[in-house]
Amino acid sequence: MSDVVFDRVEKMFGDFPAVRQTSFDVAPGEFVTLLGPSGSGKTTCLRMVAGFVAPTAGRILLGGRDVTRMPANRRNIGMVFQSYALFPHYTVAENIAFGLKVRRVGRAEREARVAEALRLVRLEAFAARYPAQLSGGQRQRVALARAVVIRPDVLLLDEPLAALDLKLREELQVEIKRVQSELNMTTLFVTHDQGEALSMSDRIAVMQAGGIVQMAAPHALYERPNCRFVANFLGRTNLIEVEVAGRLADGATAVRAVRGEGGWAVAGAPDQVFAIGERCFLATRPEHVRLGGSPEQAFEGVVRNLIYQGSLWQVEIEGRHGEALSALVGAGDAVPTRGAAVRASWDPARSFLLKAEEPAM
Amino acid sequence: MTRIAAPAERRAPWFLALLPSLVVLLLVFGLPLLELVYVSFHPTGGPAQIGPGLTLENYTVVFEDRLFADVMARTVGLGLAVVLCCLVVGYPVSYLLARATGSWRGTAFFLVTVSLLVSSVVRNLGWFPILGESGVVNWILTSTGVIQTPLRLVGNIVGVMIGLVHAELPIMILTLTTVIRRIEPDLEEAAQSLGGGPVAVFWRVLLPLSLPGVISGSLLIFTLSISAFTTPAILGGNRVLIMAIYIAQQFQIVLDYPAGASAAIMLLVTAAGLTWAATRIRARGGEAG
């Protein structure tokens, strides 16, 4: 049985559909991320699970109970906010004890559980401090301890890392993941940061314009995006407009460029059926594109730009008809100069086709 | 250094701008106040007369005169009751105002503050058609059969209380709204997510965090209530003997100037002390917020 069930939920703000009929579920102990740009409805979904926003239609189940009309304080959820939302007039220990106090947990048990929660986030030494005396990372660890100490049915994380600087964000990412798996806590996480989503989640639901476009495990989502939006929201993807030319003997599909004379074999397993002559997009990740290679699987062009990324160079190549291709080249490898004519190629198994139309929502 | 300082040296000292108003205030306010202090330390020399010699008797009377002690107790009690009513009525309104958004907020603020713009005499007289024996309230209560004989709502302490609460509520609401608006709504949601119902959210989060506003608003309103004169005079019909009325009677009817002066000084010191405390608390709350 799933801990969170989101059943055909809809939310209208006036005439604006913030969330269009959306369904998903979270299994016990699972870490699910709602990923999307701002305005995609991910935060509204989380706030409906929390009980701060009432859905216009549909049902929400937590641990098998229908909570659609239940006020937030009776749902047994733990929530971590982007703003930390620590009570400034309480110490760290009092903040963590808040949920236990309103649940009328006895003093001895309360103190034991607060101490345990402080140990969990490694802030034992800070119990008597006030939130104003803590750093951003420490505050968010207190908020996490406060949310899990009540043993919630589901832990809700609303962009908890967005207010932190890069290094702290990475540290806290590890910390949250460690706490979550130590407690085997069912978790729903909202972020617009694809890196966070990929590294922390069991499954990711990519949202756009109030609906889920694709929901899958991180590697499946990265390797097999089902549309151009997902392909470019999670990392970057080269898209070349092509036409299906025919089938090859090994099961691969032959395509030819709509502009120019390039032709390629595509061997990535297709989710969808592509008819001969259909216009679609050939997709391949920059890290799978290498310079050189055989002429029959080649993209010919001129180096327009070189972007240094530390361990890698990003090489931007422009084809004769203005098509763009991006390749990642190891810093130790031979790097072409700007303006040089180059040939790039990729393994047919590392490319796949995407439909010309985006899925309707 | 000298070049930078030069223009400042040529500029007139800033307090010159205050000089005209300072002079006026000293003449019409400071001097009479000093005279009041002077009179309060003299014995009475018959009606409207000041006797010779210095005395503390006008102040020690507080502990001896039963009538005066009653006046003091009634004044303090009235002040506390008005504060309590303003808090109970004003807090929910302030909360809604603090959390209101959009155009609704401007309208609501106007409605709250508009009564501050009305002259206190007009505001008080306006209560008579509502609270009088044949007023709206009594008419509704008698015609619906809730009561048989009309209630006395003016010319007594009930009327004074209604008038004072009405007059001072906007001040309480403005003070509380400012403080509540500084409390992040996320804190309330956090408290709810942790299992706190409306009561817990109020007692454990909202009230402690808005306490500076509650205290400074209460002190202000207490001060205004114990020193109010117009409202007790009009709605109390001169029958509710509180400090301001007592002082006026000493000067105008009894003609015991030293007794009136000492009472006025005591009221003034109390009010000034409380106002100072309210300002201090508000400043400290501002730093914390």
XYZ file of C-alpha atoms in Angstrom:
650
model
C 0.000 0.000 0.000
C 1.261 3.453 -0.848
C 1.881 6.041 1.867
C 0.847 8.946 -0.337
C -1.813 8.667 -3.016
C -2.579 11.646 -5.182
C -5.717 10.652 -7.040
C -6.823 12.785 -10.011
C -6.184 15.962 -8.031
C -6.944 19.327 -9.562
C -6.409 22.855 -8.281
C -7.833 26.001 -9.833
C -6.860 29.477 -8.650
C -9.778 31.388 -10.136
C -9.594 30.533 -13.834
C -5.968 29.475 -13.649
C -5.331 25.727 -13.423
C -2.369 25.528 -11.030
C -2.559 21.737 -11.061
C -4.350 19.821 -13.811
C -5.831 16.422 -13.017
C -2.716 14.780 -11.600
C -2.172 11.337 -10.098
C 0.882 9.756 -8.527
C 1.785 7.793 -5.452
C 4.701 7.342 -3.089
C 5.535 3.895 -1.715
C 6.560 3.427 1.951
C 10.170 4.528 2.426
C 10.351 5.936 -1.074
C 11.941 9.310 -1.921
C 9.908 10.966 -4.667
C 10.792 14.348 -6.154
C 8.496 16.789 -7.894
C 10.806 18.581 -10.307
C 9.866 21.486 -12.512
C 10.384 25.149 -13.310
C 8.648 27.777 -11.187
C 4.937 27.940 -11.891
C 4.762 24.265 -12.858
C 2.500 23.418 -9.899
C 4.978 21.361 -7.866
C 4.747 23.485 -4.716
C 0.941 23.589 -4.958
C 0.944 19.756 -5.065
C 3.113 19.614 -1.931
C 0.956 22.168 -0.127
C -2.137 20.108 -0.961
C -0.512 17.048 0.624
C 0.373 19.184 3.653
C -3.170 20.540 3.903
C -2.422 24.225 3.345
C -4.212 24.264 -0.005
C -7.510 22.494 -0.643
C -7.804 20.684 -3.990
C -10.623 21.719 -6.336
C -11.191 18.065 -7.298
C -9.730 14.655 -6.555
C -8.615 12.767 -3.455
C -5.453 12.698 -1.342
C -4.676 9.647 0.806
C -2.001 9.505 3.495
C -1.207 6.085 4.926
C -4.523 4.809 3.551
C -6.623 7.578 5.190
C -8.519 10.006 2.983
C -7.202 13.387 4.182
C -8.617 15.545 1.383
C -10.784 17.563 3.803
C -8.629 17.143 6.918
C -6.879 20.201 8.418
C -3.074 20.217 8.287
C -2.598 19.727 12.019
C -4.361 16.349 12.009
C -2.516 14.838 9.040
C 0.659 13.679 10.845
C 3.090 15.141 8.346
C 6.567 16.539 8.823
C 7.386 19.565 6.729
C 10.625 21.414 6.037
C 10.320 24.901 4.558
C 12.651 26.853 2.300
C 12.649 29.661 4.881
C 13.450 27.136 7.698
C 10.410 28.489 9.627
C 12.049 27.906 13.010
C 10.302 29.541 15.961
C 12.624 32.434 16.856
C 11.452 32.569 20.490
C 12.271 28.919 21.183
C 15.649 27.242 21.584
C 16.745 24.468 19.252
C 15.543 21.836 21.730
C 12.213 23.642 22.250
C 11.730 23.905 18.486
C 12.228 20.170 18.099
C 9.966 19.464 21.097
C 7.090 21.541 19.649
C 5.346 18.702 17.806
C 5.726 16.404 20.819
C 4.326 19.007 23.207
C 1.170 19.592 21.168
C 0.814 15.793 20.983
C 1.052 15.714 24.790
C 3.992 13.324 24.829
C 5.225 12.908 28.428
C 8.251 14.863 29.578
C 10.662 11.926 29.915
C 9.857 10.491 26.507
C 9.859 13.949 24.959
C 13.342 14.710 26.224
C 14.649 11.336 25.062
C 13.219 11.797 21.582
C 14.500 15.359 21.270
C 17.994 14.163 22.268
C 17.771 11.377 19.724
C 16.695 13.790 16.981
C 19.537 16.164 17.874
C 21.968 13.254 17.601
C 20.482 12.303 14.246
C 21.328 15.727 12.762
C 24.539 16.008 14.854
C 23.555 19.162 16.707
C 23.748 17.828 20.290
C 25.950 20.763 21.284
C 23.417 23.338 20.070
C 20.325 22.332 22.061
C 20.214 25.538 24.109
C 20.938 27.947 21.239
C 18.327 30.132 19.591
C 17.783 29.929 15.801
C 19.294 33.400 15.313
C 22.584 32.025 16.680
C 22.817 29.280 14.028
C 24.079 29.219 10.427
C 21.692 28.533 7.551
C 22.783 24.905 7.273
C 22.376 24.324 11.000
C 18.914 25.917 10.972
C 17.771 23.613 8.207
C 19.106 20.597 10.148
C 17.074 21.723 13.166
C 14.022 22.048 10.908
C 14.646 18.520 9.632
C 14.967 17.149 13.174
C 11.784 18.975 14.211
C 9.911 17.436 11.263
C 11.051 13.820 11.781
C 10.875 13.699 15.599
C 7.078 13.378 15.438
C 7.443 10.231 13.261
C 5.281 11.569 10.442
C 3.596 9.378 7.845
C 5.315 11.434 5.181
C 8.150 13.958 5.173
C 7.497 16.959 2.928
C 10.486 19.022 1.778
C 9.674 22.341 0.096
C 12.861 23.476 -1.658
C 14.777 23.113 1.615
C 18.160 23.804 0.018
C 17.277 26.787 -2.174
C 18.340 29.413 0.376
C 21.796 27.906 0.949
C 25.052 28.474 -0.922
C 26.461 25.752 -3.160
C 28.820 23.989 -0.762
C 26.295 23.892 2.098
C 23.624 22.740 -0.308
C 25.710 19.713 -1.295
C 26.468 18.898 2.338
C 22.841 19.145 3.360
C 21.759 17.091 0.358
C 23.853 14.214 1.733
C 22.576 14.893 5.256
C 18.894 14.832 4.272
C 19.384 11.680 2.236
C 21.224 9.998 5.148
C 18.500 10.881 7.671
C 15.776 9.837 5.246
C 17.249 6.415 4.571
C 18.257 5.852 8.218
C 14.622 6.378 9.244
C 13.261 4.800 6.048
C 11.038 7.877 5.819
C 8.514 8.225 3.016
C 9.486 11.546 1.446
C 8.058 13.979 -1.052
C 10.592 16.562 -2.176
C 10.001 19.680 -4.271
C 12.830 21.311 -6.196
C 13.665 23.099 -9.411
C 17.268 21.855 -9.258
C 17.799 18.834 -11.509
C 21.087 17.950 -9.789
C 19.352 17.597 -6.407
C 16.567 15.583 -7.997
C 18.907 13.182 -9.779
C 21.178 12.525 -6.814
C 18.540 12.160 -4.068
C 15.426 10.584 -5.548
C 14.155 7.068 -6.010
C 11.732 8.447 -8.554
C 11.263 11.873 -10.129
C 8.054 13.380 -11.455
C 8.873 16.103 -13.968
C 6.165 18.784 -13.938
C 5.288 21.412 -16.458
C 2.332 23.793 -16.614
C 0.434 22.042 -13.803
C 0.854 18.442 -14.935
C 3.332 15.574 -14.658
C 5.095 15.097 -17.989
C 7.076 12.003 -17.032
C 7.647 10.052 -13.828
C 10.491 7.550 -13.588
C 13.684 6.597 -11.762
C 16.485 9.177 -12.250
C 18.581 7.093 -14.653
C 15.548 6.081 -16.707
C 14.450 9.696 -16.890
C 17.900 10.876 -17.898
C 18.526 8.190 -20.450
C 15.038 7.887 -21.856
C 13.196 11.208 -21.613
C 9.813 10.929 -23.319
C 9.731 14.432 -24.762
C 11.926 17.389 -25.597
C 10.942 19.268 -22.410
C 12.214 16.511 -20.131
C 15.274 15.945 -22.356
C 16.351 19.548 -21.868
C 15.161 20.072 -18.282
C 17.337 17.213 -17.016
C 20.758 18.018 -18.381
C 21.202 19.094 -21.979
C 20.259 17.155 -25.070
C 21.242 17.733 -28.677
C 18.162 17.707 -30.868
C 18.472 17.382 -34.613
C 15.352 17.607 -36.740
C 15.200 14.432 -38.869
C 12.926 12.310 -41.009
C 12.661 8.530 -40.682
C 14.270 6.988 -43.791
C 13.925 3.276 -43.145
C 14.766 0.297 -40.958
C 18.191 -1.256 -40.826
C 19.007 -4.966 -40.653
C 20.165 -4.801 -36.987
C 16.865 -3.304 -35.845
C 18.118 0.258 -35.824
C 16.279 3.071 -37.580
C 17.856 5.095 -40.380
C 17.104 8.814 -40.336
C 18.229 11.721 -42.473
C 18.503 15.359 -41.575
C 15.642 17.606 -42.643
C 18.177 20.354 -43.352
C 21.448 19.339 -44.980
C 22.573 15.909 -46.051
C 23.462 14.142 -42.776
C 22.147 10.645 -42.166
C 22.404 8.511 -39.058
C 21.464 5.193 -37.559
C 19.500 5.349 -34.326
C 19.635 2.244 -32.147
C 18.284 3.519 -28.813
C 15.221 1.410 -27.977
C 12.137 3.368 -29.012
C 9.212 3.799 -26.596
C 7.072 5.069 -29.375
C 6.440 3.977 -32.932
C 7.878 6.121 -35.692
C 6.549 5.634 -39.230
C 8.735 5.835 -42.315
C 8.805 9.437 -43.518
C 7.740 10.820 -40.110
C 9.393 14.029 -38.992
C 10.885 13.798 -35.508
C 13.978 14.658 -33.461
C 17.181 12.721 -33.074
C 18.349 13.141 -29.475
C 21.827 12.566 -28.113
C 23.550 13.787 -24.945
C 26.647 16.049 -25.308
C 28.721 13.604 -23.233
C 28.081 10.868 -25.827
C 29.255 12.993 -28.734
C 32.951 12.604 -29.582
C 35.083 14.393 -32.145
C 36.222 12.372 -35.140
C 34.715 8.979 -35.982
C 33.354 7.374 -39.122
C 31.931 9.508 -41.965
C 28.658 7.531 -42.165
C 27.604 8.508 -38.600
C 28.982 12.032 -38.747
C 27.862 15.563 -38.062
C 30.074 17.988 -40.027
C 30.426 21.549 -38.818
C 32.516 24.432 -37.533
C 33.470 25.107 -33.904
C 31.548 28.210 -32.854
C 32.349 28.323 -29.178
C 34.471 26.643 -26.534
C 33.368 26.742 -22.917
C 35.806 25.629 -20.244
C 34.147 23.723 -17.400
C 37.137 22.619 -15.357
C 37.315 18.925 -16.036
C 35.681 19.276 -19.457
C 35.464 21.479 -22.477
C 32.053 22.106 -23.963
C 32.448 22.377 -27.731
C 29.601 24.101 -29.584
C 29.499 23.012 -33.216
C 27.380 24.609 -35.913
C 26.411 22.632 -39.005
C 26.281 24.095 -42.504
C 22.564 24.817 -42.226
C 22.651 26.341 -38.759
C 21.943 23.159 -36.809
C 23.704 23.115 -33.460
C 25.458 20.253 -31.701
C 27.197 20.308 -28.364
C 29.973 17.914 -27.370
C 31.828 17.431 -24.095
C 35.543 16.751 -24.518
C 37.885 15.722 -21.683
C 40.317 18.495 -20.743
C 43.260 16.154 -21.436
C 42.086 15.300 -24.946
C 42.822 17.234 -28.092
C 40.625 20.332 -28.066
C 39.866 21.982 -31.414
C 40.275 25.718 -31.921
C 37.433 28.103 -32.513
C 36.511 28.263 -36.189
C 38.042 24.881 -37.027
C 36.068 22.484 -39.218
C 35.323 19.320 -37.234
C 33.490 16.054 -37.578
C 31.552 14.774 -34.629
C 29.899 11.395 -34.222
C 28.194 9.196 -31.651
C 27.297 5.597 -31.002
C 23.893 4.835 -32.586
C 22.948 3.036 -29.343
C 23.462 6.341 -27.468
C 20.868 8.191 -29.537
C 17.101 7.928 -29.690
C 14.112 9.531 -31.368
C 11.595 11.978 -29.857
C 8.208 12.881 -31.316
C 7.881 16.282 -32.985
C 4.786 17.137 -30.920
C 5.070 17.513 -27.150
C 2.651 15.304 -25.179
C -0.688 16.973 -24.651
C -1.615 17.781 -21.046
C 39.268 66.978 6.112
C 38.605 70.677 6.621
C 37.283 70.970 3.089
C 34.751 68.241 3.681
C 33.704 69.685 7.033
C 33.383 73.254 5.797
C 29.842 73.107 4.294
C 28.540 71.544 7.507
C 30.012 74.371 9.546
C 28.226 76.951 7.481
C 24.874 75.195 7.815
C 22.619 76.485 10.609
C 22.333 74.149 13.632
C 19.431 71.735 13.174
C 17.639 72.723 16.385
C 17.022 76.244 15.084
C 14.196 74.764 13.013
C 12.573 73.575 16.220
C 12.975 76.877 18.047
C 9.619 78.529 17.187
C 7.599 75.539 18.269
C 9.776 75.062 21.354
C 9.097 78.641 22.428
C 5.358 78.272 21.936
C 5.287 74.952 23.790
C 7.312 76.345 26.673
C 5.013 79.349 27.031
C 1.637 77.629 26.765
C 2.594 74.226 28.147
C 5.773 74.301 30.190
C 5.054 77.380 32.308
C 1.498 76.383 33.283
C 2.820 72.927 34.135
C 5.447 74.416 36.414
C 2.781 76.516 38.058
C 0.685 73.399 38.562
C 3.625 71.710 40.302
C 4.121 74.819 42.429
C 0.461 74.984 43.434
C 0.322 71.277 44.258
C 2.809 71.728 47.117
C 0.777 74.463 48.832
C -2.205 74.161 51.187
C -5.546 75.510 50.077
C -6.401 78.979 51.248
C -10.148 78.801 50.765
C -12.098 78.728 47.492
C -9.845 79.441 44.528
C -7.099 80.577 46.895
C -3.644 79.213 47.615
C -2.511 79.220 51.193
C 0.982 80.112 52.466
C 3.723 77.624 53.278
C 4.787 74.352 51.664
C 3.058 71.007 52.302
C 3.012 67.382 51.063
C -0.555 66.958 52.289
C -2.050 67.089 48.777
C -0.100 63.975 47.920
C -0.440 62.024 51.158
C -4.211 62.403 50.847
C -4.061 59.465 48.436
C -3.505 57.177 51.415
C -6.009 58.810 53.736
C -9.020 60.032 51.779
C -11.400 57.169 51.053
C -13.153 59.069 48.261
C -9.925 59.806 46.477
C -8.791 56.162 46.762
C -12.113 55.127 45.212
C -11.560 57.518 42.319
C -8.094 56.081 41.761
C -9.330 52.484 41.899
C -12.231 53.261 39.540
C -9.854 54.927 37.076
C -7.374 52.054 37.073
C -10.200 49.499 36.827
C -11.726 51.349 33.885
C -8.312 51.505 32.178
C -7.763 47.763 32.615
C -11.249 46.903 31.365
C -10.832 49.072 28.258
C -7.427 47.498 27.547
C -8.881 44.006 27.889
C -11.820 44.775 25.571
C -9.514 46.369 22.993
C -7.239 43.308 23.075
C -10.045 40.775 22.749
C -11.827 42.688 19.985
C -8.710 44.054 18.314
C -6.471 40.987 18.072
C -8.562 38.996 15.574
C -9.146 42.101 13.450
C -5.418 42.904 13.520
C -4.577 39.355 12.509
C -6.905 39.490 9.509
C -5.567 42.911 8.517
C -1.953 41.755 8.839
C -2.594 38.737 6.632
C -4.865 40.526 4.131
C -3.546 41.096 0.631
C -4.544 43.160 -2.385
C -7.071 45.963 -2.623
C -9.144 44.591 0.257
C -6.380 45.619 2.651
C -6.534 49.319 1.805
C -10.293 49.401 2.294
C -10.086 47.591 5.608
C -7.391 49.951 6.881
C -9.530 52.928 5.945
C -12.522 51.498 7.799
C -10.417 50.882 10.910
C -8.791 54.296 11.008
C -11.649 56.510 9.810
C -13.088 56.952 13.301
C -9.772 58.514 14.397
C -10.523 61.383 12.043
C -13.844 62.255 13.671
C -13.907 64.835 16.459
C -14.226 63.127 19.826
C -17.282 65.213 20.742
C -19.118 64.139 17.590
C -18.005 60.544 18.040
C -19.316 60.470 21.612
C -22.606 62.215 20.902
C -23.144 59.751 18.060
C -23.513 57.006 20.648
C -26.669 58.502 22.198
C -29.098 57.500 19.425
C -27.572 54.026 19.595
C -27.210 53.458 23.346
C -29.932 55.723 24.784
C -33.044 54.380 26.539
C -34.969 54.593 23.271
C -31.853 53.924 21.196
C -31.288 51.256 18.594
C -29.758 48.684 20.959
C -32.548 48.897 23.513
C -35.187 48.935 20.798
C -33.818 45.703 19.307
C -33.485 44.028 22.708
C -36.979 45.000 23.919
C -38.789 44.362 20.632
C -37.242 40.882 20.367
C -38.231 40.217 23.970
C -34.711 39.620 25.266
C -35.300 42.204 28.006
C -38.421 43.885 29.395
C -37.096 47.252 30.565
C -34.445 49.229 28.647
C -30.842 48.899 29.828
C -28.929 51.929 31.028
C -26.061 52.139 28.554
C -25.173 55.829 28.821
C -24.633 58.137 31.788
C -22.776 55.382 33.647
C -19.487 53.473 33.526
C -20.814 51.091 30.851
C -21.289 54.003 28.463
C -17.831 55.353 29.267
C -16.318 51.950 28.544
C -18.125 51.580 25.231
C -17.029 55.066 24.194
C -13.403 54.537 25.209
C -13.126 51.126 23.540
C -14.570 52.597 20.365
C -12.198 55.553 20.439
C -9.049 53.585 21.235
C -9.592 50.374 19.311
C -8.001 51.763 16.106
C -4.804 52.517 18.018
C -4.671 48.972 19.356
C -5.367 47.535 15.912
C -2.690 49.622 14.232
C -0.127 48.663 16.878
C -0.950 44.947 16.727
C -1.161 44.797 12.928
C 2.365 46.158 12.573
C 3.728 43.485 14.890
C 1.711 40.575 13.503
C 2.678 41.422 9.932
C 6.314 40.845 10.888
C 5.540 37.249 11.909
C 6.251 35.002 8.923
C 3.154 33.036 7.834
C 5.521 30.067 7.396
C 5.799 29.889 11.191
C 2.066 29.313 11.527
C 2.160 26.656 8.825
C 5.132 25.003 10.501
C 3.207 24.911 13.789
C 0.171 23.428 12.020
C 2.235 20.815 10.204
C 3.649 19.761 13.581
C 0.133 19.085 14.830
C -0.726 22.446 16.394
C -4.424 23.353 16.215
C -5.619 26.986 16.121
C -5.369 27.282 19.921
C -1.802 25.975 20.068
C -0.755 28.157 17.128
C -2.129 31.218 18.929
C -0.720 30.548 22.406
C 2.644 29.096 21.409
C 3.520 31.054 18.268
C 1.389 34.118 17.502
C 0.963 35.527 20.992
C 4.578 35.169 22.183
C 5.865 36.678 18.949
C 3.390 39.570 19.039
C 3.878 40.219 22.762
C 5.850 43.464 22.274
C 2.860 44.866 20.349
C 0.374 43.547 22.892
C 2.266 45.194 25.752
C 2.987 48.521 24.099
C -0.562 48.745 22.709
C -1.999 47.942 26.132
C 0.155 50.540 27.884
C -0.814 53.193 25.351
C -4.502 52.468 25.695
C -4.321 52.252 29.461
C -2.648 55.677 29.496
C -5.229 57.177 27.163
C -8.102 55.659 29.161
C -7.039 56.837 32.607
C -6.424 60.373 31.340
C -9.464 60.609 29.045
C -11.814 63.485 29.767
C -14.206 64.112 26.872
C -15.630 60.598 26.689
C -16.224 60.188 30.465
C -17.706 63.690 30.570
C -20.155 63.097 27.730
C -21.029 59.411 27.973
C -20.640 59.285 31.769
C -22.844 62.351 32.151
C -20.457 63.644 34.868
C -21.712 60.884 37.161
C -18.732 58.554 36.635
C -16.143 59.940 39.011
C -12.739 59.081 37.581
C -9.501 61.029 37.809
C -10.014 63.421 34.909
C -13.535 64.292 36.064
C -12.382 64.594 39.695
C -9.613 67.001 38.673
C -12.032 69.107 36.651
C -14.441 69.229 39.615
C -11.676 70.320 42.001
C -10.857 73.224 39.703
C -14.338 74.207 38.551
C -16.766 73.311 41.361
C -14.887 72.708 44.623
C -12.349 75.408 43.734
C -9.629 73.556 45.661
C -6.752 74.336 43.285
C -3.961 72.513 45.182
C -6.019 69.292 45.382
C -6.762 69.426 41.646
C -3.134 70.249 40.848
C -1.694 67.358 42.856
C -4.167 64.905 41.308
C -3.275 66.186 37.835
C 0.446 65.791 38.538
C -0.041 62.231 39.775
C -2.027 61.347 36.667
C 0.547 62.995 34.443
C 3.483 61.147 36.032
C 1.679 57.814 35.728
C 0.761 58.437 32.090
C 4.230 59.677 31.161
C 5.881 56.713 32.855
C 3.663 54.207 31.047
C 4.151 55.933 27.683
C 7.899 55.821 28.176
C 7.702 52.114 29.015
C 5.573 51.448 25.927
C 8.092 53.220 23.709
C 10.965 51.240 25.199
C 9.183 47.919 24.700
C 8.256 48.788 21.153
C 11.844 49.766 20.347
C 13.120 46.471 21.761
C 10.495 44.477 19.882
C 11.546 46.313 16.721
C 15.153 45.220 17.190
C 14.173 41.611 17.686
C 11.866 41.563 14.661
